[in-house]
CSV table of N, CA and C in Angstrom, one decimal:
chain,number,residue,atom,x,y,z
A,29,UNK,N,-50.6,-76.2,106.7
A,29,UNK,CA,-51.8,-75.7,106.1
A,29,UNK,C,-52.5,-76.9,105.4
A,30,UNK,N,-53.9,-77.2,105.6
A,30,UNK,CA,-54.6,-78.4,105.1
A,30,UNK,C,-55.0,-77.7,103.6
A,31,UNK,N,-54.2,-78.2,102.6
A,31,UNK,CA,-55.3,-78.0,101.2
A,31,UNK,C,-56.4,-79.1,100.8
A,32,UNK,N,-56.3,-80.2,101.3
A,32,UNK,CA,-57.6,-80.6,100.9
A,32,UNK,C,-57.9,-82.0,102.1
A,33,UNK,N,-59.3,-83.0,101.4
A,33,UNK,CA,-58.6,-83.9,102.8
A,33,UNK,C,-59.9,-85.3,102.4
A,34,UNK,N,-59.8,-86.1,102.9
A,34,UNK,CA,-60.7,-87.0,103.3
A,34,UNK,C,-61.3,-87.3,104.5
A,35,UNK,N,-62.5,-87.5,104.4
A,35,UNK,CA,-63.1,-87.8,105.3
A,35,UNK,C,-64.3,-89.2,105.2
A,36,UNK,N,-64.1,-90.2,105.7
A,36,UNK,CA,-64.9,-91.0,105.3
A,36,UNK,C,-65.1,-92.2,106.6
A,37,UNK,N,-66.1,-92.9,106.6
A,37,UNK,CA,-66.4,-94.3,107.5
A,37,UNK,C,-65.9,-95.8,106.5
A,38,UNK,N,-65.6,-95.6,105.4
A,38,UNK,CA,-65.5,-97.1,104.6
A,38,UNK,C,-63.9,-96.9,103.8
A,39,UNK,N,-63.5,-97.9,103.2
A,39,UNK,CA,-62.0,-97.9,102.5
A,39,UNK,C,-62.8,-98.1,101.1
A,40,UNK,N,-61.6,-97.6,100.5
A,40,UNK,CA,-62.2,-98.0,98.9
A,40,UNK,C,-60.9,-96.9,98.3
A,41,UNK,N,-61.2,-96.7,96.9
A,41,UNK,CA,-60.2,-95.7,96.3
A,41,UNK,C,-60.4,-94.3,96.0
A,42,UNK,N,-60.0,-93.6,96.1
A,42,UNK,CA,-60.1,-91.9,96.1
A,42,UNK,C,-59.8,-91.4,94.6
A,43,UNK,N,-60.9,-90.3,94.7
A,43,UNK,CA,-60.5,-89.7,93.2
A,43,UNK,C,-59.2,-89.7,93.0
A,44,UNK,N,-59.0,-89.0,91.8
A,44,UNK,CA,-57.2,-88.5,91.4
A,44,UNK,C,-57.4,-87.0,91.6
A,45,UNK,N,-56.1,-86.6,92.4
A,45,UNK,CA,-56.2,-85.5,93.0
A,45,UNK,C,-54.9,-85.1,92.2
A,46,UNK,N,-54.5,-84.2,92.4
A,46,UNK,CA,-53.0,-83.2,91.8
A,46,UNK,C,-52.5,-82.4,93.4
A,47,UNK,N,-51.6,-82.4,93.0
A,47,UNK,CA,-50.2,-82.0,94.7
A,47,UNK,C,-49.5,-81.0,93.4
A,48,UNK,N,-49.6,-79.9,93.4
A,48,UNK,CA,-48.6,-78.7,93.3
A,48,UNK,C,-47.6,-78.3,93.9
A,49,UNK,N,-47.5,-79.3,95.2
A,49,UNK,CA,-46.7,-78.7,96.2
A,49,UNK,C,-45.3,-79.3,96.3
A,50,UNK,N,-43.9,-79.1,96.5
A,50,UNK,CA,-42.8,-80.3,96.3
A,50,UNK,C,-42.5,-81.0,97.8
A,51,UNK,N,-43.1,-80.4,98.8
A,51,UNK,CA,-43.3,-80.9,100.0
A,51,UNK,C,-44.8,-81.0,100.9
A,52,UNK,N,-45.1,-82.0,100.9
A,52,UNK,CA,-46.4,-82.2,101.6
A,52,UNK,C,-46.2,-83.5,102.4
A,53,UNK,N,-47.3,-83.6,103.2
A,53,UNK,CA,-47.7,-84.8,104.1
A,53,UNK,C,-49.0,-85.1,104.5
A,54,UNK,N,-49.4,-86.5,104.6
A,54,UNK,CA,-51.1,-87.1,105.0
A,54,UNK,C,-51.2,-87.0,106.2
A,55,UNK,N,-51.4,-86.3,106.6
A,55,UNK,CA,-52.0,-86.2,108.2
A,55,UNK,C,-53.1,-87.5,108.1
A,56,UNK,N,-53.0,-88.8,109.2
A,56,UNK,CA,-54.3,-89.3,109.0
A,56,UNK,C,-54.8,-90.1,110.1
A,57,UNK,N,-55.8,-89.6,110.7
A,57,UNK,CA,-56.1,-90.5,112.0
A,57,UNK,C,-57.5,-90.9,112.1
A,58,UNK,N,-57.4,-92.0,113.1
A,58,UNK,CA,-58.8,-93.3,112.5
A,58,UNK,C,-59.5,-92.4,114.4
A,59,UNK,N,-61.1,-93.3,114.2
A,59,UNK,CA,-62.2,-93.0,115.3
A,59,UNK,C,-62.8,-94.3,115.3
A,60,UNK,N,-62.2,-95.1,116.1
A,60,UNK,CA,-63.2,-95.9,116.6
A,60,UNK,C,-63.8,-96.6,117.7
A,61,UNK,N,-65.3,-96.3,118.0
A,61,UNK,CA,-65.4,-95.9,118.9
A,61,UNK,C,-66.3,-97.0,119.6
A,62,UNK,N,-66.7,-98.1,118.5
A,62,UNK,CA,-67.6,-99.1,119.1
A,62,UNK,C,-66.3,-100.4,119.7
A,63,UNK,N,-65.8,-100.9,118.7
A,63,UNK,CA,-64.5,-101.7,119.2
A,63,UNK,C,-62.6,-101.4,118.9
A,64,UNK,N,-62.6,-100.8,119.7
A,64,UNK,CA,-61.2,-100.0,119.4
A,64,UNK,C,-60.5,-101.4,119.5
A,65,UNK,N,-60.4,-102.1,120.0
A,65,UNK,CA,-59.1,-102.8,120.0
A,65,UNK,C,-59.1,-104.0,118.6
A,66,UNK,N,-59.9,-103.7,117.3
A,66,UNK,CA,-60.5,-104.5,116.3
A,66,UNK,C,-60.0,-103.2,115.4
A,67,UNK,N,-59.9,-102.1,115.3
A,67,UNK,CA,-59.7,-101.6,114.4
A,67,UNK,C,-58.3,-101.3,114.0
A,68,UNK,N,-58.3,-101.4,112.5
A,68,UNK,CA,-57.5,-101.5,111.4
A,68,UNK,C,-57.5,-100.8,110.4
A,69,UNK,N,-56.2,-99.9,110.1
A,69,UNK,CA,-56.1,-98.6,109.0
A,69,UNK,C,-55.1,-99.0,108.2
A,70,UNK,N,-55.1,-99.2,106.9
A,70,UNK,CA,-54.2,-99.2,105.7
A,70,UNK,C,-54.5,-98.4,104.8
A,71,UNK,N,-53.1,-97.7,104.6
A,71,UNK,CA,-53.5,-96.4,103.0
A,71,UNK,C,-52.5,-96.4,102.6
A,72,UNK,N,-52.7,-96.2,101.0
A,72,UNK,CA,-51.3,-96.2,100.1
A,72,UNK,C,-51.4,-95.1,99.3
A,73,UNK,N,-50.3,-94.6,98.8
A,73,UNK,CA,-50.4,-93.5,98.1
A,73,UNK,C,-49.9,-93.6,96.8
A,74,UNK,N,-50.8,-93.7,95.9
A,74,UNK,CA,-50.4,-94.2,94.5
A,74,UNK,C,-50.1,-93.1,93.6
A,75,UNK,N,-48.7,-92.5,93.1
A,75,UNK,CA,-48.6,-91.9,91.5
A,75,UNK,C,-49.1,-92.6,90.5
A,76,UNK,N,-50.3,-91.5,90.0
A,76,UNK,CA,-50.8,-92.3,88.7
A,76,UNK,C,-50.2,-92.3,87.2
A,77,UNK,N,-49.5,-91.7,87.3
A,77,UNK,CA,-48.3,-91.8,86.2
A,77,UNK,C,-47.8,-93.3,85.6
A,78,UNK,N,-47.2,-93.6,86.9
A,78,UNK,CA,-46.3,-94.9,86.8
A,78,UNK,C,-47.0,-96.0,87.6
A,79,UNK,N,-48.1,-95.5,88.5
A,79,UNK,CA,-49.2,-97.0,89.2
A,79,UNK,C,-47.8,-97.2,90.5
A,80,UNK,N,-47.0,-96.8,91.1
A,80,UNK,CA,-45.9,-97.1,92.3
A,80,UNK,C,-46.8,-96.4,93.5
A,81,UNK,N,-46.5,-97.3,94.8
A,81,UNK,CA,-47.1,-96.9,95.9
A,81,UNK,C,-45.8,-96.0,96.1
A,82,UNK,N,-45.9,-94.8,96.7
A,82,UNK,CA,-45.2,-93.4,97.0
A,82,UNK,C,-45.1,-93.8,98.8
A,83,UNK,N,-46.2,-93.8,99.3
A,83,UNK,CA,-45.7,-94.0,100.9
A,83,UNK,C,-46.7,-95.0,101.2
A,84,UNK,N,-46.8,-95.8,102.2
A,84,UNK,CA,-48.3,-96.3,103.1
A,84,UNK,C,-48.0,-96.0,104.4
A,85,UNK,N,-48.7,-96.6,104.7
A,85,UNK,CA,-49.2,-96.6,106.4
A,85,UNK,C,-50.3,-97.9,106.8
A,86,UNK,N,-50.0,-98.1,108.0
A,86,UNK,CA,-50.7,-99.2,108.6
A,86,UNK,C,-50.5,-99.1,110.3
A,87,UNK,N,-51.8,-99.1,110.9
A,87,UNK,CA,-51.6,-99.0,112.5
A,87,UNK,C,-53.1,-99.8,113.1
A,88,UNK,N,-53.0,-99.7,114.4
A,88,UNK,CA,-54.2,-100.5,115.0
A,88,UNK,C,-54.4,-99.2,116.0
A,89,UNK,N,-56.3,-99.5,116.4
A,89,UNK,CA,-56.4,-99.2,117.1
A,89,UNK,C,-56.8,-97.4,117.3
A,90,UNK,N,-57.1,-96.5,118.0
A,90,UNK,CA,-57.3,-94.9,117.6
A,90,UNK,C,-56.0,-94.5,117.2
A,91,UNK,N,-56.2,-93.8,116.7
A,91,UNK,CA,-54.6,-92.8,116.9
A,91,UNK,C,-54.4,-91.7,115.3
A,92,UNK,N,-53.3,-91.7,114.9
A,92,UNK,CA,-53.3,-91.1,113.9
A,92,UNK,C,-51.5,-91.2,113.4
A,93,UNK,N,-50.9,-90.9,112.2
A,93,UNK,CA,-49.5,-91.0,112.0
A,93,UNK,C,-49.4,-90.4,111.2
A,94,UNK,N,-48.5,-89.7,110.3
A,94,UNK,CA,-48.6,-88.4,109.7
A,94,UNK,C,-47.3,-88.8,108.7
A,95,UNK,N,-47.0,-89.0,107.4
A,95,UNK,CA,-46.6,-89.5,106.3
A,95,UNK,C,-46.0,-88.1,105.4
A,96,UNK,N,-44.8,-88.2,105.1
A,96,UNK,CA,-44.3,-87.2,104.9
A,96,UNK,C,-43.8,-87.5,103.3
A,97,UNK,N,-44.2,-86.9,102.4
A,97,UNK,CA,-43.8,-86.9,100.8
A,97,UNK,C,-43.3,-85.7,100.1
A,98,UNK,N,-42.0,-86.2,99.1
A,98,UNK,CA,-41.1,-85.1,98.9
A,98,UNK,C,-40.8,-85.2,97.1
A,99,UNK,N,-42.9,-85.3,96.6
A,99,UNK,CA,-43.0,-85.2,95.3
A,99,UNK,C,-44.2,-84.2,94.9
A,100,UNK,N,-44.0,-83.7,94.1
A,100,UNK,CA,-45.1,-82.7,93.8
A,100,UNK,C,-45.3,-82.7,92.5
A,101,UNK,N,-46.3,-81.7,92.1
A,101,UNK,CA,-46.3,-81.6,90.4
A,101,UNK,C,-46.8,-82.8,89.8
A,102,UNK,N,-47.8,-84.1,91.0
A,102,UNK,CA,-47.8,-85.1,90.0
A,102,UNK,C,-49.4,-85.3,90.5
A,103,UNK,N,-50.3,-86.8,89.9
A,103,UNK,CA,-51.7,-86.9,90.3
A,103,UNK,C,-51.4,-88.3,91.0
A,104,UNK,N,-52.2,-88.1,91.9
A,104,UNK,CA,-52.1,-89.0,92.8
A,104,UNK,C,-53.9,-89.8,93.4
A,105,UNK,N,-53.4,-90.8,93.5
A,105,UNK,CA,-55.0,-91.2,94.2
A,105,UNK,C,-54.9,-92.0,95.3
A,106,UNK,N,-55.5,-92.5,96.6
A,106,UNK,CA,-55.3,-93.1,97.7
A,106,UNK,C,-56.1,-94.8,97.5
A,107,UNK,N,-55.4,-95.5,98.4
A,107,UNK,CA,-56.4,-97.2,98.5
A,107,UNK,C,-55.9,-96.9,99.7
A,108,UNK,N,-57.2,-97.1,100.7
A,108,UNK,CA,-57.7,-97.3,101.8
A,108,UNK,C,-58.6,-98.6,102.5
A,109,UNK,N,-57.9,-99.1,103.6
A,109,UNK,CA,-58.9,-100.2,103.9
A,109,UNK,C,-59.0,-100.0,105.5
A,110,UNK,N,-60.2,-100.0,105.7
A,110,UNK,CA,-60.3,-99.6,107.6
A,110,UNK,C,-61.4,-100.5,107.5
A,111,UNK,N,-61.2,-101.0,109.0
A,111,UNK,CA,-62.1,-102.5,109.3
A,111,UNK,C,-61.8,-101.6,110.9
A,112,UNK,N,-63.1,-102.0,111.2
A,112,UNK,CA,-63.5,-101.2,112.8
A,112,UNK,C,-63.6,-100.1,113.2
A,113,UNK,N,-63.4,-99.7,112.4
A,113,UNK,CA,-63.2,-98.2,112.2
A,113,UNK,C,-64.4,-96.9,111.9
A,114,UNK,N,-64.9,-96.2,113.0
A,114,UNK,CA,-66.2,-95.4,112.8
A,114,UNK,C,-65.7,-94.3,112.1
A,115,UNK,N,-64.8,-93.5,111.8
A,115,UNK,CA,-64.6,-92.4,110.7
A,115,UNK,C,-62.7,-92.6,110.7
A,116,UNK,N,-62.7,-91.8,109.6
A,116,UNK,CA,-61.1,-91.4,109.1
A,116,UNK,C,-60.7,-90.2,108.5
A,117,UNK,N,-59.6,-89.9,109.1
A,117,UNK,CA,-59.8,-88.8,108.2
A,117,UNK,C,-58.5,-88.7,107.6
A,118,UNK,N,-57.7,-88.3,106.6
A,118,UNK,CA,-56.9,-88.1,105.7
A,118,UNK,C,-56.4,-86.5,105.5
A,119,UNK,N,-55.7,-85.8,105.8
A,119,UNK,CA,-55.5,-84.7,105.3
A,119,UNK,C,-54.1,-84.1,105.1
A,120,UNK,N,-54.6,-83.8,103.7
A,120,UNK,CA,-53.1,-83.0,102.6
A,120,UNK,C,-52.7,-81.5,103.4
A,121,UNK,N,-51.3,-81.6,103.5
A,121,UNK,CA,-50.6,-80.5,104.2
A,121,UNK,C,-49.7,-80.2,103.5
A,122,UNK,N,-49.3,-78.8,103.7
A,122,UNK,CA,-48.3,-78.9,103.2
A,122,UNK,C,-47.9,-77.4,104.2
A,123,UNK,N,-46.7,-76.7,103.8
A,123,UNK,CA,-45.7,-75.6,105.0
A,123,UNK,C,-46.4,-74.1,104.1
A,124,UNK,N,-46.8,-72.9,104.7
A,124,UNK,CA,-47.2,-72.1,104.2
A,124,UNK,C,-46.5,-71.1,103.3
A,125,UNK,N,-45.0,-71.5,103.2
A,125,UNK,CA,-44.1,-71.1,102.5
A,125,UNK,C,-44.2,-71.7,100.9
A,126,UNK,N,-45.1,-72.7,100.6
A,126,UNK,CA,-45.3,-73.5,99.6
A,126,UNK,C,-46.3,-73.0,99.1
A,127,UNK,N,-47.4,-72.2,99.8
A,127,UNK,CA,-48.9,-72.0,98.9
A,127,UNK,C,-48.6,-70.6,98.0
């Protein structure tokens, strides 16, 4: 089940969000459609508590890879960098036994 999500064309940093959940995962897959073999996805997943990256990811090219976290209860914010890349999208999941 998606509780919330990103959607964007540029990298930069994401508000601070909060995860209630003690199991969730980033669903996140890139669109690009002018030079796919140029595009480039990097995301980190920062606890703002302590400033520690929690998971990242990095891939080339369309696709998508899906990042699995086994922290909840805490605020969190994203750094994102996509170069070639016509949209992205990011999205918080978690199992419907959780909501």
């Amino acid at each position: 089940v998606t509780f919330a999500y990103v959607e964007e064309k540029r990298g930069g940093i994401t508000d601070v969000f909060h995860v209630p959940y003690p199991v969730w995962r980033l669903n996140c897959s890139v669109t690009p459609t002018i030079r796919p073999e140029s595009a480039s996805f990097k995301m980190a997943l920062v606890d703002l508590e302590n400033e520690i990256i929690v998971k990242g990811a990095e891939f080339r090219y369309p696709g998508s890879i899906i990042k699995n976290v086994q922290r909840g209860g805490k605020d969190f914010y994203l750094i994102v960098s996509a170069d070639g890349v016509d949209s992205y999208r990011i999205s918080l999941e978690t199992q419907i036994q959780y909501l």
